[in-house]
Amino acid sequence: MASPKDYSAEYPFSKRHCLSISDYHRMDIEALLALGEHYQTQQKSRQKAVPVLAGKTVVNLFFENSTRTEKSFEVAAKRLGADVISMNVGASSVKKGETLLDTAATLNAMRPDILVVRHGASGAPALLSQKVSCAVINAGDGMHEHPTQALLDALTLRTTFGGDIGGLRIAICGDILHSRVARSNVQLLNILGCDVRLIGPPTLLPQDADGWGVKVFHDMETGLKGCDVVMMLRLQLERMSGAFVPTKREYFHFYGLDRNTLAFAKPGAKVMHPGPMNRGVEISSQIADDPEVSLINQQVETGVAMRMGILHALAENQDTFMRDSFQDGFQS
């Protein structure tokens, strides 16, 4: 089996952070997906990964609750040999009034190699990246972006459909307005050549959605026509102030996914969901638990491999950055 070095050499990755899909070109994305695919193959064959992060420290700093993302990064980093620190923000100095920048200064003094950040404020990881000397990964910031989720979704689709996913018609349905997953996926899927659609009630669609390079629909029957993939999103009630939908029951009637609604899509269409799911609100258990159509479990499994690839790429590039900085300082 080829080593991770072989994969990264095929598509040289030169970015220092993983903050936004918009920071990446097609070749950057291909480099990360190639590494993710490498680790996915290793997982399936139950081979141990080369400890490319041995001696490095990864800090998980989650200001919002998370199960899938935080644990996925923790498992990924440990499989690559890193020392992992998951900070309990609820018991940290943040709860005592410490500012984000003070927290950044404290963490920077500990000299971590990679900082994985989830925060309720859009732009928080980007701000941290300007204040620390390590690589920063955005694990979700407010309603802005969730780039690693988009990358693992793309890898899941490549595995399912056999390589190039250009030309696939993909519908992202539900609470687009509050979804950082939708924003990252739209950007990434457009770069990979997919035909992306957004479906949802007018109250849950951003006013500028028409400018995202997608087609916008307000009813499931029309929007799902000919779709290869249906990506459902949960109602993010915690980000809502006021009534965006009449009732959950009525929302499911018009925008929930069950057998009857999925029939509007292309025969054999696959279903995705980033989690956590609100069963009976945006998706029925009958669909979510059907291995013939649901890719939800595959998304979780792929998440570890994809995040291993991201950690590997950033750690490798961090070494290059530090070496070049040292040489520049020595020469000056």
PDB file of N, CA, C and O in Angstrom, residues 193-242:
ATOM      1  N   GLY A 193     -18.071  20.281  -9.142  1.00  0.00           N
ATOM      2  CA  GLY A 193     -18.874  20.154 -10.358  1.00  0.00           C
ATOM      3  C   GLY A 193     -20.248  19.545 -10.179  1.00  0.00           C
ATOM      4  O   GLY A 193     -20.840  19.043 -11.153  1.00  0.00           O
ATOM      5  N   CYS A 194     -20.789  19.586  -8.976  1.00  0.00           N
ATOM      6  CA  CYS A 194     -22.130  19.044  -8.740  1.00  0.00           C
ATOM      7  C   CYS A 194     -23.207  20.061  -9.082  1.00  0.00           C
ATOM      8  O   CYS A 194     -22.961  21.274  -9.100  1.00  0.00           O
ATOM      9  N   ASP A 195     -24.392  19.572  -9.348  1.00  0.00           N
ATOM     10  CA  ASP A 195     -25.577  20.406  -9.566  1.00  0.00           C
ATOM     11  C   ASP A 195     -26.304  20.495  -8.227  1.00  0.00           C
ATOM     12  O   ASP A 195     -26.953  19.538  -7.808  1.00  0.00           O
ATOM     13  N   VAL A 196     -26.162  21.629  -7.539  1.00  0.00           N
ATOM     14  CA  VAL A 196     -26.658  21.758  -6.171  1.00  0.00           C
ATOM     15  C   VAL A 196     -27.980  22.511  -6.135  1.00  0.00           C
ATOM     16  O   VAL A 196     -28.137  23.546  -6.787  1.00  0.00           O
ATOM     17  N   ARG A 197     -28.901  21.972  -5.340  1.00  0.00           N
ATOM     18  CA  ARG A 197     -30.197  22.604  -5.134  1.00  0.00           C
ATOM     19  C   ARG A 197     -30.428  22.847  -3.648  1.00  0.00           C
ATOM     20  O   ARG A 197     -29.974  22.056  -2.818  1.00  0.00           O
ATOM     21  N   LEU A 198     -31.120  23.922  -3.321  1.00  0.00           N
ATOM     22  CA  LEU A 198     -31.541  24.193  -1.954  1.00  0.00           C
ATOM     23  C   LEU A 198     -33.061  24.151  -1.902  1.00  0.00           C
ATOM     24  O   LEU A 198     -33.733  24.730  -2.760  1.00  0.00           O
ATOM     25  N   ILE A 199     -33.586  23.442  -0.890  1.00  0.00           N
ATOM     26  CA  ILE A 199     -35.033  23.324  -0.733  1.00  0.00           C
ATOM     27  C   ILE A 199     -35.407  23.681   0.693  1.00  0.00           C
ATOM     28  O   ILE A 199     -34.843  23.133   1.651  1.00  0.00           O
ATOM     29  N   GLY A 200     -36.367  24.582   0.836  1.00  0.00           N
ATOM     30  CA  GLY A 200     -36.822  24.938   2.170  1.00  0.00           C
ATOM     31  C   GLY A 200     -37.860  26.034   2.113  1.00  0.00           C
ATOM     32  O   GLY A 200     -38.061  26.665   1.067  1.00  0.00           O
ATOM     33  N   PRO A 201     -38.534  26.286   3.232  1.00  0.00           N
ATOM     34  CA  PRO A 201     -39.493  27.385   3.268  1.00  0.00           C
ATOM     35  C   PRO A 201     -38.767  28.716   3.161  1.00  0.00           C
ATOM     36  O   PRO A 201     -37.596  28.826   3.551  1.00  0.00           O
ATOM     37  N   PRO A 202     -39.412  29.750   2.631  1.00  0.00           N
ATOM     38  CA  PRO A 202     -38.758  31.060   2.484  1.00  0.00           C
ATOM     39  C   PRO A 202     -38.159  31.578   3.784  1.00  0.00           C
ATOM     40  O   PRO A 202     -37.117  32.247   3.765  1.00  0.00           O
ATOM     41  N   THR A 203     -38.771  31.262   4.919  1.00  0.00           N
ATOM     42  CA  THR A 203     -38.275  31.749   6.205  1.00  0.00           C
ATOM     43  C   THR A 203     -36.958  31.109   6.623  1.00  0.00           C
ATOM     44  O   THR A 203     -36.258  31.629   7.491  1.00  0.00           O
ATOM     45  N   LEU A 204     -36.608  29.967   6.005  1.00  0.00           N
ATOM     46  CA  LEU A 204     -35.390  29.255   6.386  1.00  0.00           C
ATOM     47  C   LEU A 204     -34.355  29.219   5.262  1.00  0.00           C
ATOM     48  O   LEU A 204     -33.458  28.374   5.252  1.00  0.00           O
ATOM     49  N   LEU A 205     -34.493  30.150   4.323  1.00  0.00           N
ATOM     50  CA  LEU A 205     -33.517  30.285   3.246  1.00  0.00           C
ATOM     51  C   LEU A 205     -32.882  31.674   3.328  1.00  0.00           C
ATOM     52  O   LEU A 205     -33.585  32.668   3.503  1.00  0.00           O
ATOM     53  N   PRO A 206     -31.564  31.770   3.218  1.00  0.00           N
ATOM     54  CA  PRO A 206     -30.906  33.086   3.237  1.00  0.00           C
ATOM     55  C   PRO A 206     -31.389  33.949   2.068  1.00  0.00           C
ATOM     56  O   PRO A 206     -31.675  33.433   0.978  1.00  0.00           O
ATOM     57  N   GLN A 207     -31.457  35.237   2.295  1.00  0.00           N
ATOM     58  CA  GLN A 207     -31.944  36.139   1.248  1.00  0.00           C
ATOM     59  C   GLN A 207     -31.023  36.154   0.036  1.00  0.00           C
ATOM     60  O   GLN A 207     -31.483  36.433  -1.073  1.00  0.00           O
ATOM     61  N   ASP A 208     -29.744  35.850   0.244  1.00  0.00           N
ATOM     62  CA  ASP A 208     -28.799  35.881  -0.872  1.00  0.00           C
ATOM     63  C   ASP A 208     -28.543  34.507  -1.465  1.00  0.00           C
ATOM     64  O   ASP A 208     -27.578  34.316  -2.211  1.00  0.00           O
ATOM     65  N   ALA A 209     -29.388  33.520  -1.158  1.00  0.00           N
ATOM     66  CA  ALA A 209     -29.162  32.145  -1.625  1.00  0.00           C
ATOM     67  C   ALA A 209     -29.108  32.047  -3.144  1.00  0.00           C
ATOM     68  O   ALA A 209     -28.408  31.182  -3.690  1.00  0.00           O
ATOM     69  N   ASP A 210     -29.821  32.925  -3.833  1.00  0.00           N
ATOM     70  CA  ASP A 210     -29.802  32.904  -5.299  1.00  0.00           C
ATOM     71  C   ASP A 210     -28.405  33.186  -5.849  1.00  0.00           C
ATOM     72  O   ASP A 210     -28.106  32.847  -6.994  1.00  0.00           O
ATOM     73  N   GLY A 211     -27.558  33.799  -5.040  1.00  0.00           N
ATOM     74  CA  GLY A 211     -26.212  34.121  -5.486  1.00  0.00           C
ATOM     75  C   GLY A 211     -25.174  33.097  -5.091  1.00  0.00           C
ATOM     76  O   GLY A 211     -23.975  33.331  -5.250  1.00  0.00           O
ATOM     77  N   TRP A 212     -25.621  31.952  -4.588  1.00  0.00           N
ATOM     78  CA  TRP A 212     -24.686  30.906  -4.149  1.00  0.00           C
ATOM     79  C   TRP A 212     -24.304  29.935  -5.271  1.00  0.00           C
ATOM     80  O   TRP A 212     -23.572  28.981  -5.030  1.00  0.00           O
ATOM     81  N   GLY A 213     -24.811  30.151  -6.467  1.00  0.00           N
ATOM     82  CA  GLY A 213     -24.535  29.211  -7.553  1.00  0.00           C
ATOM     83  C   GLY A 213     -25.362  27.953  -7.461  1.00  0.00           C
ATOM     84  O   GLY A 213     -24.915  26.871  -7.867  1.00  0.00           O
ATOM     85  N   VAL A 214     -26.583  28.087  -6.946  1.00  0.00           N
ATOM     86  CA  VAL A 214     -27.494  26.953  -6.761  1.00  0.00           C
ATOM     87  C   VAL A 214     -28.866  27.317  -7.306  1.00  0.00           C
ATOM     88  O   VAL A 214     -29.154  28.478  -7.598  1.00  0.00           O
ATOM     89  N   LYS A 215     -29.728  26.299  -7.405  1.00  0.00           N
ATOM     90  CA  LYS A 215     -31.131  26.523  -7.723  1.00  0.00           C
ATOM     91  C   LYS A 215     -31.936  26.407  -6.433  1.00  0.00           C
ATOM     92  O   LYS A 215     -31.692  25.508  -5.633  1.00  0.00           O
ATOM     93  N   VAL A 216     -32.862  27.328  -6.238  1.00  0.00           N
ATOM     94  CA  VAL A 216     -33.619  27.382  -4.991  1.00  0.00           C
ATOM     95  C   VAL A 216     -35.063  26.960  -5.234  1.00  0.00           C
ATOM     96  O   VAL A 216     -35.702  27.417  -6.202  1.00  0.00           O
ATOM     97  N   PHE A 217     -35.577  26.084  -4.360  1.00  0.00           N
ATOM     98  CA  PHE A 217     -36.951  25.597  -4.461  1.00  0.00           C
ATOM     99  C   PHE A 217     -37.633  25.711  -3.104  1.00  0.00           C
ATOM    100  O   PHE A 217     -36.982  25.647  -2.055  1.00  0.00           O
ATOM    101  N   HIS A 218     -38.946  25.857  -3.151  1.00  0.00           N
ATOM    102  CA  HIS A 218     -39.723  25.958  -1.915  1.00  0.00           C
ATOM    103  C   HIS A 218     -40.647  24.768  -1.699  1.00  0.00           C
ATOM    104  O   HIS A 218     -41.400  24.754  -0.719  1.00  0.00           O
ATOM    105  N   ASP A 219     -40.598  23.773  -2.601  1.00  0.00           N
ATOM    106  CA  ASP A 219     -41.384  22.557  -2.372  1.00  0.00           C
ATOM    107  C   ASP A 219     -40.539  21.346  -2.725  1.00  0.00           C
ATOM    108  O   ASP A 219     -39.729  21.373  -3.654  1.00  0.00           O
ATOM    109  N   MET A 220     -40.728  20.281  -1.960  1.00  0.00           N
ATOM    110  CA  MET A 220     -39.902  19.086  -2.083  1.00  0.00           C
ATOM    111  C   MET A 220     -40.122  18.360  -3.408  1.00  0.00           C
ATOM    112  O   MET A 220     -39.172  17.880  -4.021  1.00  0.00           O
ATOM    113  N   GLU A 221     -41.342  18.292  -3.873  1.00  0.00           N
ATOM    114  CA  GLU A 221     -41.623  17.529  -5.090  1.00  0.00           C
ATOM    115  C   GLU A 221     -40.861  18.081  -6.284  1.00  0.00           C
ATOM    116  O   GLU A 221     -40.209  17.336  -7.028  1.00  0.00           O
ATOM    117  N   THR A 222     -40.915  19.386  -6.468  1.00  0.00           N
ATOM    118  CA  THR A 222     -40.222  20.001  -7.607  1.00  0.00           C
ATOM    119  C   THR A 222     -38.710  19.976  -7.401  1.00  0.00           C
ATOM    120  O   THR A 222     -37.950  19.666  -8.314  1.00  0.00           O
ATOM    121  N   GLY A 223     -38.286  20.283  -6.191  1.00  0.00           N
ATOM    122  CA  GLY A 223     -36.853  20.385  -5.925  1.00  0.00           C
ATOM    123  C   GLY A 223     -36.117  19.062  -5.988  1.00  0.00           C
ATOM    124  O   GLY A 223     -34.950  19.008  -6.386  1.00  0.00           O
ATOM    125  N   LEU A 224     -36.781  17.973  -5.607  1.00  0.00           N
ATOM    126  CA  LEU A 224     -36.110  16.670  -5.577  1.00  0.00           C
ATOM    127  C   LEU A 224     -36.103  15.958  -6.925  1.00  0.00           C
ATOM    128  O   LEU A 224     -35.440  14.921  -7.068  1.00  0.00           O
ATOM    129  N   LYS A 225     -36.797  16.492  -7.890  1.00  0.00           N
ATOM    130  CA  LYS A 225     -36.896  15.816  -9.185  1.00  0.00           C
ATOM    131  C   LYS A 225     -35.508  15.576  -9.785  1.00  0.00           C
ATOM    132  O   LYS A 225     -34.723  16.488  -9.984  1.00  0.00           O
ATOM    133  N   GLY A 226     -35.199  14.316 -10.050  1.00  0.00           N
ATOM    134  CA  GLY A 226     -33.937  13.942 -10.690  1.00  0.00           C
ATOM    135  C   GLY A 226     -32.722  13.984  -9.781  1.00  0.00           C
ATOM    136  O   GLY A 226     -31.597  13.840 -10.258  1.00  0.00           O
ATOM    137  N   CYS A 227     -32.904  14.132  -8.470  1.00  0.00           N
ATOM    138  CA  CYS A 227     -31.764  14.242  -7.550  1.00  0.00           C
ATOM    139  C   CYS A 227     -31.168  12.871  -7.223  1.00  0.00           C
ATOM    140  O   CYS A 227     -31.888  11.914  -6.958  1.00  0.00           O
ATOM    141  N   ASP A 228     -29.840  12.813  -7.247  1.00  0.00           N
ATOM    142  CA  ASP A 228     -29.114  11.594  -6.895  1.00  0.00           C
ATOM    143  C   ASP A 228     -28.920  11.482  -5.391  1.00  0.00           C
ATOM    144  O   ASP A 228     -28.794  10.372  -4.855  1.00  0.00           O
ATOM    145  N   VAL A 229     -28.869  12.628  -4.717  1.00  0.00           N
ATOM    146  CA  VAL A 229     -28.587  12.665  -3.282  1.00  0.00           C
ATOM    147  C   VAL A 229     -29.505  13.686  -2.618  1.00  0.00           C
ATOM    148  O   VAL A 229     -29.714  14.777  -3.141  1.00  0.00           O
ATOM    149  N   VAL A 230     -30.034  13.294  -1.456  1.00  0.00           N
ATOM    150  CA  VAL A 230     -30.866  14.200  -0.663  1.00  0.00           C
ATOM    151  C   VAL A 230     -30.175  14.380   0.684  1.00  0.00           C
ATOM    152  O   VAL A 230     -30.043  13.430   1.464  1.00  0.00           O
ATOM    153  N   MET A 231     -29.705  15.595   0.953  1.00  0.00           N
ATOM    154  CA  MET A 231     -29.022  15.904   2.212  1.00  0.00           C
ATOM    155  C   MET A 231     -29.987  16.680   3.104  1.00  0.00           C
ATOM    156  O   MET A 231     -30.337  17.825   2.812  1.00  0.00           O
ATOM    157  N   MET A 232     -30.406  16.065   4.200  1.00  0.00           N
ATOM    158  CA  MET A 232     -31.354  16.692   5.108  1.00  0.00           C
ATOM    159  C   MET A 232     -30.625  17.434   6.226  1.00  0.00           C
ATOM    160  O   MET A 232     -29.568  17.005   6.684  1.00  0.00           O
ATOM    161  N   LEU A 233     -31.201  18.539   6.658  1.00  0.00           N
ATOM    162  CA  LEU A 233     -30.649  19.333   7.752  1.00  0.00           C
ATOM    163  C   LEU A 233     -31.675  19.444   8.863  1.00  0.00           C
ATOM    164  O   LEU A 233     -32.878  19.490   8.610  1.00  0.00           O
ATOM    165  N   ARG A 234     -31.206  19.519  10.091  1.00  0.00           N
ATOM    166  CA  ARG A 234     -32.130  19.645  11.214  1.00  0.00           C
ATOM    167  C   ARG A 234     -32.563  21.091  11.412  1.00  0.00           C
ATOM    168  O   ARG A 234     -31.858  22.037  11.009  1.00  0.00           O
ATOM    169  N   LEU A 235     -33.701  21.274  12.043  1.00  0.00           N
ATOM    170  CA  LEU A 235     -34.138  22.600  12.474  1.00  0.00           C
ATOM    171  C   LEU A 235     -33.269  23.028  13.648  1.00  0.00           C
ATOM    172  O   LEU A 235     -33.277  22.378  14.698  1.00  0.00           O
ATOM    173  N   GLN A 236     -32.521  24.090  13.497  1.00  0.00           N
ATOM    174  CA  GLN A 236     -31.627  24.544  14.564  1.00  0.00           C
ATOM    175  C   GLN A 236     -32.377  25.531  15.466  1.00  0.00           C
ATOM    176  O   GLN A 236     -32.163  26.742  15.421  1.00  0.00           O
ATOM    177  N   LEU A 237     -33.240  24.966  16.280  1.00  0.00           N
ATOM    178  CA  LEU A 237     -34.108  25.788  17.127  1.00  0.00           C
ATOM    179  C   LEU A 237     -33.310  26.661  18.080  1.00  0.00           C
ATOM    180  O   LEU A 237     -33.765  27.740  18.470  1.00  0.00           O
ATOM    181  N   GLU A 238     -32.109  26.208  18.470  1.00  0.00           N
ATOM    182  CA  GLU A 238     -31.295  26.974  19.412  1.00  0.00           C
ATOM    183  C   GLU A 238     -30.782  28.281  18.821  1.00  0.00           C
ATOM    184  O   GLU A 238     -30.355  29.183  19.534  1.00  0.00           O
ATOM    185  N   ARG A 239     -30.816  28.397  17.491  1.00  0.00           N
ATOM    186  CA  ARG A 239     -30.364  29.621  16.826  1.00  0.00           C
ATOM    187  C   ARG A 239     -31.532  30.495  16.373  1.00  0.00           C
ATOM    188  O   ARG A 239     -31.324  31.520  15.725  1.00  0.00           O
ATOM    189  N   MET A 240     -32.738  30.058  16.686  1.00  0.00           N
ATOM    190  CA  MET A 240     -33.917  30.786  16.218  1.00  0.00           C
ATOM    191  C   MET A 240     -34.513  31.646  17.328  1.00  0.00           C
ATOM    192  O   MET A 240     -34.606  31.230  18.472  1.00  0.00           O
ATOM    193  N   SER A 241     -34.907  32.861  16.965  1.00  0.00           N
ATOM    194  CA  SER A 241     -35.673  33.719  17.867  1.00  0.00           C
ATOM    195  C   SER A 241     -36.947  34.101  17.125  1.00  0.00           C
ATOM    196  O   SER A 241     -36.909  34.767  16.106  1.00  0.00           O
ATOM    197  N   GLY A 242     -38.069  33.607  17.616  1.00  0.00           N
ATOM    198  CA  GLY A 242     -39.323  33.817  16.891  1.00  0.00           C
ATOM    199  C   GLY A 242     -39.740  32.549  16.175  1.00  0.00           C
ATOM    200  O   GLY A 242     -39.068  31.522  16.218  1.00  0.00           O
TER     201      GLY A 242
END
